[in-house]
Coordinates of C-alpha atoms in Angstrom, one line a residue:
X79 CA -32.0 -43.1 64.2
X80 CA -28.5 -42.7 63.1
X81 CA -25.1 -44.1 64.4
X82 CA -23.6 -42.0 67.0
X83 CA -20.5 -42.3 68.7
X84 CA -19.9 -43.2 72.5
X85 CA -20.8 -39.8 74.5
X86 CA -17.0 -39.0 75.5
X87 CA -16.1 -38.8 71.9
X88 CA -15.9 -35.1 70.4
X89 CA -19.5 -34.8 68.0
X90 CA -21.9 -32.3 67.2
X91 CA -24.5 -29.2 66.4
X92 CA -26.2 -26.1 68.6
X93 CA -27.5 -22.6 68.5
X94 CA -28.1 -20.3 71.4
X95 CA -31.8 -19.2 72.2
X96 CA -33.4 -18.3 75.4
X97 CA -37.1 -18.6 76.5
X98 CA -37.9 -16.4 80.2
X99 CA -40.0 -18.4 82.3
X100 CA -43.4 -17.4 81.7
X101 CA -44.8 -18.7 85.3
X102 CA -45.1 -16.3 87.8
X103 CA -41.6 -16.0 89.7
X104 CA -41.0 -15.3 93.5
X105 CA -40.7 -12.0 94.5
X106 CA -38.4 -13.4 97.0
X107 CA -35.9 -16.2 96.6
X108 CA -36.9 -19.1 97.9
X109 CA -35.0 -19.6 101.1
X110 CA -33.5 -23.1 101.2
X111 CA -31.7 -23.3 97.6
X112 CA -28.7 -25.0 99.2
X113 CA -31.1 -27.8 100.4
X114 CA -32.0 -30.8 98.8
X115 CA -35.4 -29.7 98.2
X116 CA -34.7 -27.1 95.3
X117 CA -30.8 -27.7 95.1
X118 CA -31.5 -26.8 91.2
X119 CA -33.8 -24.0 91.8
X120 CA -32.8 -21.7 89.8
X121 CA -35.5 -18.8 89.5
X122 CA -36.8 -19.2 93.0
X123 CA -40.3 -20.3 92.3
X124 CA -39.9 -22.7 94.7
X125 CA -39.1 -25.8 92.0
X126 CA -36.2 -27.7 91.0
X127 CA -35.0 -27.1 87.5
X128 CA -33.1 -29.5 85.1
X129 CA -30.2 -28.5 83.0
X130 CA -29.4 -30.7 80.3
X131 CA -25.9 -31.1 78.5
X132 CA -25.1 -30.8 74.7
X133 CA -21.5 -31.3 74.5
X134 CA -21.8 -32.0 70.6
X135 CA -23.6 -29.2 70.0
X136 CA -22.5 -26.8 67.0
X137 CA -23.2 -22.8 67.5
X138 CA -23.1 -21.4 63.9
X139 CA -20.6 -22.9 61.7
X140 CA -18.4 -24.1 65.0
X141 CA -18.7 -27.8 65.3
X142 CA -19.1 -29.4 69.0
X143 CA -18.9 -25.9 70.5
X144 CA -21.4 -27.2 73.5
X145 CA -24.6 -25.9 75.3
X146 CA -26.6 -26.3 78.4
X147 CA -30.5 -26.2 78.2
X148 CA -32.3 -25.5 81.4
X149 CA -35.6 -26.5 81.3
X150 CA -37.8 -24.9 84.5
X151 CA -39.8 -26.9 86.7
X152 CA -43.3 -26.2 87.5
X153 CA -46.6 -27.8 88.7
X154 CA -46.7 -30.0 86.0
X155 CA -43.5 -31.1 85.9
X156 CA -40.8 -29.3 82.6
X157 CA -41.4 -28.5 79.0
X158 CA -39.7 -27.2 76.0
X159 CA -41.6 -24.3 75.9
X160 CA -40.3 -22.4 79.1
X161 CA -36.2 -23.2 78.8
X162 CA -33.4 -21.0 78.0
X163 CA -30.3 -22.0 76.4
X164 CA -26.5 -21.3 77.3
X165 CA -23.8 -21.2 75.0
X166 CA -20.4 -19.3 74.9
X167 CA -21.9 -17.3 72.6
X168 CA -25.0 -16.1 74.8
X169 CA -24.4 -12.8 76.7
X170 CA -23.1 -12.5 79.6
X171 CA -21.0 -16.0 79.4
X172 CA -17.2 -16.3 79.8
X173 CA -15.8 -17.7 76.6
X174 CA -16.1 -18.3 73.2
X175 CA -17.6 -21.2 71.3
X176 CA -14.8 -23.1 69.8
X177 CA -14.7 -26.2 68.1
X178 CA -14.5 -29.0 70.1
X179 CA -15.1 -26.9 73.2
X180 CA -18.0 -29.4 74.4
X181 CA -19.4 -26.3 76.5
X182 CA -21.7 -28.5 79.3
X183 CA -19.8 -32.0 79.3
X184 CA -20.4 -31.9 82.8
X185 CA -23.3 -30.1 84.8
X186 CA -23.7 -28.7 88.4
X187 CA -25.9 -26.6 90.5
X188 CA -25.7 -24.6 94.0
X189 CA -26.5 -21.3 95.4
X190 CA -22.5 -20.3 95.6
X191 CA -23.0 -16.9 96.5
X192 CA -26.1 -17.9 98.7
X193 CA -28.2 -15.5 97.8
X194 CA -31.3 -18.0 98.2
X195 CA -31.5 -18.9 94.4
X196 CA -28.9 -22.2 92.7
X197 CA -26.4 -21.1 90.5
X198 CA -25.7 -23.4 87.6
X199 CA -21.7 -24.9 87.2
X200 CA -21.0 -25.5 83.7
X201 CA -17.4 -27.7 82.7
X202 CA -15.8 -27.6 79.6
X203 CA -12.8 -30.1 79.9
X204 CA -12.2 -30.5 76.4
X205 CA -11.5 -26.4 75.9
X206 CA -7.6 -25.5 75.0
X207 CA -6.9 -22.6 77.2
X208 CA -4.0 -20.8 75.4
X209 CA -1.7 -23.2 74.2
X210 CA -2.9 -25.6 76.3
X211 CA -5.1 -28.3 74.4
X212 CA -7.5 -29.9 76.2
X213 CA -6.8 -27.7 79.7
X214 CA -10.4 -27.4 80.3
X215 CA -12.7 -24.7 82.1
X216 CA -15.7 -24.3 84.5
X217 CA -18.4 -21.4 84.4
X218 CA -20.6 -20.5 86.8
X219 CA -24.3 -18.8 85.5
X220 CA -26.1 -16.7 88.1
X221 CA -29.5 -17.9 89.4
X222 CA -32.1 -14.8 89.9
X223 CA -35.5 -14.0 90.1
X224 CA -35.4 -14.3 86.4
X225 CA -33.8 -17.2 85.7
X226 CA -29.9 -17.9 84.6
X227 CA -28.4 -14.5 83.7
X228 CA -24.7 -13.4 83.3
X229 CA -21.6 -15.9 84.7
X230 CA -18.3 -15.7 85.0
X231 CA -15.1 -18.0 85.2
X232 CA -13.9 -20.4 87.8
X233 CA -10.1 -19.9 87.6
X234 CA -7.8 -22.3 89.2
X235 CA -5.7 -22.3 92.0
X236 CA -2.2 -20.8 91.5
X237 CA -0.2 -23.5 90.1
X238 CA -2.8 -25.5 88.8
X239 CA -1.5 -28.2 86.3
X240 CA 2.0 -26.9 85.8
X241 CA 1.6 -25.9 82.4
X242 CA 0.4 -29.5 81.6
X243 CA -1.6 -30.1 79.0
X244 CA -5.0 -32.6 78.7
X245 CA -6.2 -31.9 82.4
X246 CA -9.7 -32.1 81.9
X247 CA -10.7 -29.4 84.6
X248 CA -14.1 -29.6 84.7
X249 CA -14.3 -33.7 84.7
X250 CA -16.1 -34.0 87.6
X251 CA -18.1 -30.7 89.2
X252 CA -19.4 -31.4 92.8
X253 CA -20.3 -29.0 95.9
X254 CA -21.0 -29.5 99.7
X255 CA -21.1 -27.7 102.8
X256 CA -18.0 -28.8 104.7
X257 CA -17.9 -26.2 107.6
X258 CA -21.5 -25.7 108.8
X259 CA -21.8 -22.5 107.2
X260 CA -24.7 -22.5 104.9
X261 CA -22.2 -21.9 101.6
X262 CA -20.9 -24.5 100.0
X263 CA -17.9 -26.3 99.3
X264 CA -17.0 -26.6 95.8
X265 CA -14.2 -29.6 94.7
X266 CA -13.5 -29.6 90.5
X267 CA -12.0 -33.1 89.7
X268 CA -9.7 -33.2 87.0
X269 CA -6.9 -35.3 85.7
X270 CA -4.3 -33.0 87.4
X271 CA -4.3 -31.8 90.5
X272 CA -7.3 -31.7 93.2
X273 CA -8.7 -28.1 93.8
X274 CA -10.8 -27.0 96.3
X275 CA -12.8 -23.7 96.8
X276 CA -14.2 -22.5 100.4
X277 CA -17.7 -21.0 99.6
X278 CA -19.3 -18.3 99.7
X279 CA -18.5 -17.2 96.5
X280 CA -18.5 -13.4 94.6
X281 CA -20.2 -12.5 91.7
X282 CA -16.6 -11.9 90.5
X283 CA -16.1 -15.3 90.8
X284 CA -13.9 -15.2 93.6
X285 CA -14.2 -18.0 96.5
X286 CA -13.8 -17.0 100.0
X287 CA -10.5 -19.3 99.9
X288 CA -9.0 -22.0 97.8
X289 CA -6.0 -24.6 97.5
X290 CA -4.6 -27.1 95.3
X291 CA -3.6 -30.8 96.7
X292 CA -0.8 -32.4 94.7
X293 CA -1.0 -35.4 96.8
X294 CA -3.3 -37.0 94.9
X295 CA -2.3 -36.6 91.5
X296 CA -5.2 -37.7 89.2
X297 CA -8.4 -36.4 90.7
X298 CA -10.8 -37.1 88.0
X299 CA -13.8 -38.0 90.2
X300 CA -14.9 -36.5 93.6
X301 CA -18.4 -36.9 96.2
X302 CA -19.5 -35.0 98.6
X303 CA -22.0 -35.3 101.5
X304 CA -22.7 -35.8 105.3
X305 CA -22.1 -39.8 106.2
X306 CA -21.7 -38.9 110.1
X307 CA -24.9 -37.1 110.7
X308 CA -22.9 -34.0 111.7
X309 CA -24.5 -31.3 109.5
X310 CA -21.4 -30.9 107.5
X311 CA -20.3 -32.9 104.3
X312 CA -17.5 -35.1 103.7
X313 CA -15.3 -35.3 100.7
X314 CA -14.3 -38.5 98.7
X315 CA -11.6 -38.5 96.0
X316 CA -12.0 -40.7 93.4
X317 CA -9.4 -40.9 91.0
X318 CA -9.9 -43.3 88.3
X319 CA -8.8 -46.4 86.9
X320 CA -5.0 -45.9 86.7
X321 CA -1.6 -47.8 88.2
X322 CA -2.9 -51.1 87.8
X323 CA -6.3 -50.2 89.4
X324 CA -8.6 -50.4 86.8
X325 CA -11.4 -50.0 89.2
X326 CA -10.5 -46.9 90.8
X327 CA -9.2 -46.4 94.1
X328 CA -11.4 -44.4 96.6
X329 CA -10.0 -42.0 99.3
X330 CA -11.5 -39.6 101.9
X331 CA -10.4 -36.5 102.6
X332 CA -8.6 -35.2 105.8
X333 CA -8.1 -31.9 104.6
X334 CA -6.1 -29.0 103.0
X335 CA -2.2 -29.5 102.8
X336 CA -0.2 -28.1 105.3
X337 CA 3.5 -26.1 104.4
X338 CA 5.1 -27.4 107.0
X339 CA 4.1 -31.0 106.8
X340 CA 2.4 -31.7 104.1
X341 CA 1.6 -35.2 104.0
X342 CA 0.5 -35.0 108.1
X343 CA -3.2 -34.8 107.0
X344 CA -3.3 -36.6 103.7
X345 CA -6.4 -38.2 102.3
X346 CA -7.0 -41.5 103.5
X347 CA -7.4 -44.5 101.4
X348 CA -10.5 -47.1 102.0
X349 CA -8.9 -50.0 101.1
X350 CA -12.0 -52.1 100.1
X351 CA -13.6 -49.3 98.2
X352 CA -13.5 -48.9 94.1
X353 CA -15.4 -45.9 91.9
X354 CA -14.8 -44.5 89.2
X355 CA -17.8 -41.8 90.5
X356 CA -20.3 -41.6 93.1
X357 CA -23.2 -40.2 95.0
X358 CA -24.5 -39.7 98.8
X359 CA -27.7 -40.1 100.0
X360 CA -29.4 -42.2 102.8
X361 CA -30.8 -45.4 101.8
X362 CA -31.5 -46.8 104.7
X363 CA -33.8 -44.3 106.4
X364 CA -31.0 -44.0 109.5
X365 CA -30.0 -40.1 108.8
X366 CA -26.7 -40.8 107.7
X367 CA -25.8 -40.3 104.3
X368 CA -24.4 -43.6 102.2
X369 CA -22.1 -43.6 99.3
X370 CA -22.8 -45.1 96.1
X371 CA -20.0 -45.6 93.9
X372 CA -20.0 -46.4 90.2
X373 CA -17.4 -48.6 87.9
X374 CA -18.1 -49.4 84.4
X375 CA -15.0 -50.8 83.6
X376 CA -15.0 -54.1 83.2
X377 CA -11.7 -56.4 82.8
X378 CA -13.1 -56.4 78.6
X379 CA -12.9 -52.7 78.6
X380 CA -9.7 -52.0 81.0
X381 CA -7.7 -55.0 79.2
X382 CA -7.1 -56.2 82.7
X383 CA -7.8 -58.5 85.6
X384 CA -8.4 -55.7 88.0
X385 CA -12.0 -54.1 86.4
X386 CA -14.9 -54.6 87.8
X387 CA -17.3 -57.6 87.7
X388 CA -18.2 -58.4 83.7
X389 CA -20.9 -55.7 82.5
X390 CA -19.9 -53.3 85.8
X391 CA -21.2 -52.7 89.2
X392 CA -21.9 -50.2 91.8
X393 CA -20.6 -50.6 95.3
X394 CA -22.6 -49.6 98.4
X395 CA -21.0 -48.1 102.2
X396 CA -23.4 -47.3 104.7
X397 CA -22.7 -43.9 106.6
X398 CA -23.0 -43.7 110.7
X399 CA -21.8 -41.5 113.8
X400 CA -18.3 -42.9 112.4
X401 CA -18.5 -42.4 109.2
X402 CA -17.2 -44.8 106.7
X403 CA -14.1 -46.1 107.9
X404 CA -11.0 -48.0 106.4
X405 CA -12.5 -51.4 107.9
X406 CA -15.8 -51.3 105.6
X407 CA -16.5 -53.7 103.3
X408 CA -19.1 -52.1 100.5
X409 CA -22.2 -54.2 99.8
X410 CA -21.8 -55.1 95.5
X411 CA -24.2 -54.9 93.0
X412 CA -24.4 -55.9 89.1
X413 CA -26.3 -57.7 87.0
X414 CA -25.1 -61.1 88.0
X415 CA -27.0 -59.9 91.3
X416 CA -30.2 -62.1 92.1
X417 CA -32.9 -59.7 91.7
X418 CA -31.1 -57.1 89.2
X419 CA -32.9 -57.0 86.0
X420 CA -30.5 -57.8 82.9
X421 CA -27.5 -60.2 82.9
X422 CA -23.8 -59.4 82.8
X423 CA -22.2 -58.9 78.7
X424 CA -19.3 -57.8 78.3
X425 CA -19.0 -54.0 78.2
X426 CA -22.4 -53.2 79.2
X427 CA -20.9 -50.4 81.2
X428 CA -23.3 -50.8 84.4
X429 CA -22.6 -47.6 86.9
X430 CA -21.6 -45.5 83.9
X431 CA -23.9 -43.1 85.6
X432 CA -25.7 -42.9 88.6
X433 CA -28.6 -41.2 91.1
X434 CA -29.7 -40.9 94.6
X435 CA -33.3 -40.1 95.4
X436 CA -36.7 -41.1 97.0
X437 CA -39.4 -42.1 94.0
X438 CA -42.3 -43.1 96.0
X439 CA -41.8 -40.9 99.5
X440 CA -41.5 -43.8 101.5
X441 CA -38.1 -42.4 103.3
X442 CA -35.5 -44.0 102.1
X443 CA -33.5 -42.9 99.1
X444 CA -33.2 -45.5 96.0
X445 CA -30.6 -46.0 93.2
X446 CA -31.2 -45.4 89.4
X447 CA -27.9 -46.5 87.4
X448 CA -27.3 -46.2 83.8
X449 CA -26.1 -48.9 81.6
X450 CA -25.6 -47.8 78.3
X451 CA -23.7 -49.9 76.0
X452 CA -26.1 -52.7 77.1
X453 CA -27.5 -54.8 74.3
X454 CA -31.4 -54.9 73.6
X455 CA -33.5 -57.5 71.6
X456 CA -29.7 -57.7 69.1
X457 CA -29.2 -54.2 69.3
X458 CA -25.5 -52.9 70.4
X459 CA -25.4 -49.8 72.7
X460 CA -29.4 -49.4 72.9
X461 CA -28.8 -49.1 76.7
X462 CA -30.7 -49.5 80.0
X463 CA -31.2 -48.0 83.1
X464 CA -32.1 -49.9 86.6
X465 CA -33.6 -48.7 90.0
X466 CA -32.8 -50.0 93.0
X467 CA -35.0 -49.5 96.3
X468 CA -33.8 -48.4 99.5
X469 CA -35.1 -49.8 102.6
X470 CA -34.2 -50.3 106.4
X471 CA -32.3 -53.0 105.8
X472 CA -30.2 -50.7 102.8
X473 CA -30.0 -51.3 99.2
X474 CA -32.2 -54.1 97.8
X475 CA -33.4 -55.9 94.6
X476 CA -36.4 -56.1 96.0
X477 CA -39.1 -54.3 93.6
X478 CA -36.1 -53.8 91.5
X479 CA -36.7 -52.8 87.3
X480 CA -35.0 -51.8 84.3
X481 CA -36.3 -49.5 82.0
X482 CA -35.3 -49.4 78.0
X483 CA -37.0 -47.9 75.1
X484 CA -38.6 -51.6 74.6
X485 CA -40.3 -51.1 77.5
X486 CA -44.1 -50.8 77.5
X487 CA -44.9 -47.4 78.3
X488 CA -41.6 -45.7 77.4
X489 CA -42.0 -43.7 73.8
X490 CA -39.8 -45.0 70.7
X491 CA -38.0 -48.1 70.4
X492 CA -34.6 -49.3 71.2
X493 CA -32.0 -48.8 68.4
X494 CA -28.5 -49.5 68.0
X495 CA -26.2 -46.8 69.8
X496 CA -29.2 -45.0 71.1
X497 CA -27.2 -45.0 74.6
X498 CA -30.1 -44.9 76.8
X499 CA -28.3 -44.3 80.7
X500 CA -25.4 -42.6 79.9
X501 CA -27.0 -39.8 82.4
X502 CA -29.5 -41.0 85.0
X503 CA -31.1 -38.2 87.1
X504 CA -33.6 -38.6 89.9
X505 CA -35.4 -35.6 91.2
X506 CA -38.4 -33.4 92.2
X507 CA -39.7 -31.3 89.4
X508 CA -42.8 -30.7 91.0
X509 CA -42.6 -30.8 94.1
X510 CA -44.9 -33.5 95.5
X511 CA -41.7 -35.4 97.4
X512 CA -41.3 -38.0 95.0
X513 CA -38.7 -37.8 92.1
X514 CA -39.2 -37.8 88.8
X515 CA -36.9 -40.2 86.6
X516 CA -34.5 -38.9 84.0
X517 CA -32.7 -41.1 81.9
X518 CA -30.4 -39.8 79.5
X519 CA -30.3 -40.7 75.3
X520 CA -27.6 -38.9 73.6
X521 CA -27.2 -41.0 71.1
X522 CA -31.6 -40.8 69.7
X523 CA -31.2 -40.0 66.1
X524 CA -28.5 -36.6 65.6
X525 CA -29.8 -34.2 68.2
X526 CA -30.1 -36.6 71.5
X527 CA -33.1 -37.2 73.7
X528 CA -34.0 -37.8 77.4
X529 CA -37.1 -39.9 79.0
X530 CA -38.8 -38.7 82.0
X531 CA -41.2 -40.5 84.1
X532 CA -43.2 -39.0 86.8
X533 CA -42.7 -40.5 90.7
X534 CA -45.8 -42.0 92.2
X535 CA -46.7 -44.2 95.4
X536 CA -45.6 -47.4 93.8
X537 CA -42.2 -45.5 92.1
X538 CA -42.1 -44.0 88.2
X539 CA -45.4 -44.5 86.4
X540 CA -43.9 -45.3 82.5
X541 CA -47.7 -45.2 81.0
X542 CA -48.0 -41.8 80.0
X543 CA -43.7 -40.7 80.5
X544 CA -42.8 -38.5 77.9
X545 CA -39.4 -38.0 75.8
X546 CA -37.7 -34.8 75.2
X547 CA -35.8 -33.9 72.1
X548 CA -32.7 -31.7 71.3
X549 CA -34.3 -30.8 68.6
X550 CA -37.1 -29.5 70.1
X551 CA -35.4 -27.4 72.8
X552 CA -33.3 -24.7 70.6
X553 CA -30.6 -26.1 69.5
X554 CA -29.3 -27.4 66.0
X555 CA -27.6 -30.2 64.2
X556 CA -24.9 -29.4 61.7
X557 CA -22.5 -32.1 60.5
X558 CA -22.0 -33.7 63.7
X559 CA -24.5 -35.4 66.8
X560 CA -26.0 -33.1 69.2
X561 CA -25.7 -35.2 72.4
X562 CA -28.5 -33.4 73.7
X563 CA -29.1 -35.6 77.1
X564 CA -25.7 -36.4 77.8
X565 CA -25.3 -34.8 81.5
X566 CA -27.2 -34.2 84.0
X567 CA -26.4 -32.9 87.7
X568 CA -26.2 -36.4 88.6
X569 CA -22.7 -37.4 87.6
X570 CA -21.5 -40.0 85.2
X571 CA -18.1 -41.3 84.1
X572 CA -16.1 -38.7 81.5
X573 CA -13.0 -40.7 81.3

């Protein structure tokens, strides 16, 4: 293994190649691909898909120029032999690779255009666009009946950024339905201004509406999902550490700015709530969704006293026919936690990523969060990765484990900078109703790896996971570190 550098610095190495699926495809989408059940279907076979970042990757000669990898589920769960690789150099997508573009820094997945199969949302905040350093893009890639095809751009809202430079669109990719309509929502956090796009969307790439929100400011991070049990999905803004909030402050949204008075229906603030990012799901078996919020940033790492406990932590607030309201108090978790496996270091970065879903179909969604600058057996950066069971009475420790690359069961060995967690990911590949665990290992020798682990009865069964391997997949290593693993469509903290 060599030394690789924390996952949000600029690395590494790919080349665009694509592999059709070679298992027989609908002849009809499969209706349903804006449900949770095959939210990353991509094909319409019926099963979810996983698309994997390489944000170092290098295409030709062009260093850290990006790719996506979308590896297609199946019966038996994904391989590198039926995947197909996206680059700005592979036809039919906007762009061209550039160095330092880190094409698939962030990854995201919904049928925009609802035509029954997922689409796949691709950020690149680190592309200059014009003279713009660092202004950043999103591409959407088609889903069809065979596979990802052409895509086009997401372009702004007028105004976007005025002219500013360093935004970062793309940071944070993250869709819901917020009207009841069956097309969904799509919210692009950034580190200028919050924009919104009402679905459904053209192949053109054209939204039904959108706006940008100045009120915010700094949008980096952004959730969506239903926490009332209304059938449509709320949006929280999270917007980073920043102003002497290290820990991030968390607001939800009351809707689009009005001309006439704009602040009327400004997002409101939950006073008690921190994240740096976040997901919804329903822990607690009640139908309401619950939102899990992540903050790595400890007071070592923020130079402050206002950073999360030592190591990090996540923060739990239960949905109901209310909501969450400005009176909640969020349940807190880290590794000081009775019951959490690990203890708090410095810098450990716990809730640098996180993931919502049901391992063992028991009903109620659990909690896998990366921690990947965690020490293991002397080893700095090697990285972990804990789950967290849901149950009626909400998040517990109960049953609780950690997972490294010294555990028994799970190939290789824990190495320093491997970065094991910096992407966690849990979801159905095969389609038994229990999720598969994905932990991602950018940092596994140049190209990057990722560990999966089928669900069972009992939760993921490590004798007999496998690893997956950048190099394996398609892609290349020049100079720099591939990075292969480094997102998944479970988000984690690009700062």
């Amino acid at each position: 293994m060599r030394r690789a550098v924390m996952a949000t610095a600029v690395l590494t190495t790919a080349v665009a190649a694509t592999l059709t699926p070679t298992a027989a495809l609908a002849a009809a989408p499969y209706k349903g691909a804006n449900t949770a059940a095959v939210q990353d279907d991509f094909n319409g076979d019926g099963y979810r898909d996983l698309a994997v970042g390489a944000p170092g990757a290098a295409n030709g000669g062009v260093e850290a120029a990006g790719a996506v990898v979308v590896l297609w589920g199946g019966k038996s769960t994904v391989s590198v032999t039926r995947r197909t690789v996206l680059t700005q150099a592979t036809t039919g997508i906007p762009g061209n690779p550039e160095e330092g573009d880190r094409f698939g820094e962030t990854v995201a997945a919904a049928d925009l255009d609802r035509d029954g199969y997922a689409d796949l949302l691709i950020g690149s905040p680190s592309e200059a666009v014009g003279n713009n350093n660092l202004r950043g893009s999103v591409s959407v890639v088609w889903g069809g009946p065979g596979g990802l095809k052409s895509g086009v751009e997401i372009t702004p809202p007028a105004g976007y950024g005025a002219d500013r430079t360093f935004c970062g669109f793309g940071t944070s990719i993250t869709t819901g339905d917020m009207n009841g309509d069956g097309a969904p929502e799509l919210t692009i956090g950034s580190r200028c201004d919050a924009t919104s796009y009402t679905g459904p969307f053209k192949r053109t790439g054209k939204a039904a509406a959108n706006y940008l929100d100045r009120r915010l400011g700094d949008t980096r991070g952004v959730v969506m999902g239903d926490v009332d049990g209304d059938g449509r999905a709320e949006r929280f803004w999270l917007r980073g550490p920043g102003g002497g909030d290290s820990r991030g402050p968390v607001y939800l949204d009351q809707g689009p700015p009005i001309d006439s008075a704009p602040w009327e229906n400004a997002a409101l603030e939950l006073p008690y709530a921190h994240g740096h990012t976040g997901r919804i799901g329903d822990i607690n078996g009640d139908g309401y969704g619950d939102l899990v919020t992540g903050i790595a940033m400890d007071n070592y790492l923020s130079s402050s006293t206002s950073g999360a406990h030592r190591g990090g932590e996540i923060q739990v607030l239960y949905g109901s026919a209310q909501g969450i309201t400005t009176t909640q108090r969020p349940k807190i978790f880290h590794q000081d936690t009775p019951g959490v496996p690990g203890s708090a270091e410095n810098a450990d970065m716990f809730g640098q990523s996180l993931s919502i879903g049901d391992v063992d179909k028991d009903g109620y969604a659990d909690v896998l969060i990366g921690s990947p600058n965690e020490g293991v057996a002397g080893r700095s950066g090697a990285g972990t990765a804990v789950l967290l069971r849901g149950s009626a009475k909400g998040l517990t420790t109960a049953r609780a484990v950690g997972y490294t690359e010294n555990t028994a069961g799970v190939p290789d060995t824990a190495e320093t900078y491997d970065y094991f967690g910096t992407s966690v990911h849990l979801t159905d590949l095969n389609r038994d109703g229990r999720a598969e665990t994905v932990v991602g290992i950018p940092g596994e020798n140049a190209d990057g790896c990722f560990w999966l682990a089928r669900g069972s009865a009992s939760g993921p069964v490590v004798t007999g996971s496998h690893t997956l391997c950048g190099k394996n997949t398609g892609i290349t290593v020049r100079w720099q570190d591939a990075l292969f693993g480094t997102s998944l469509t479970s988000p984690y903290v690009y700062l």
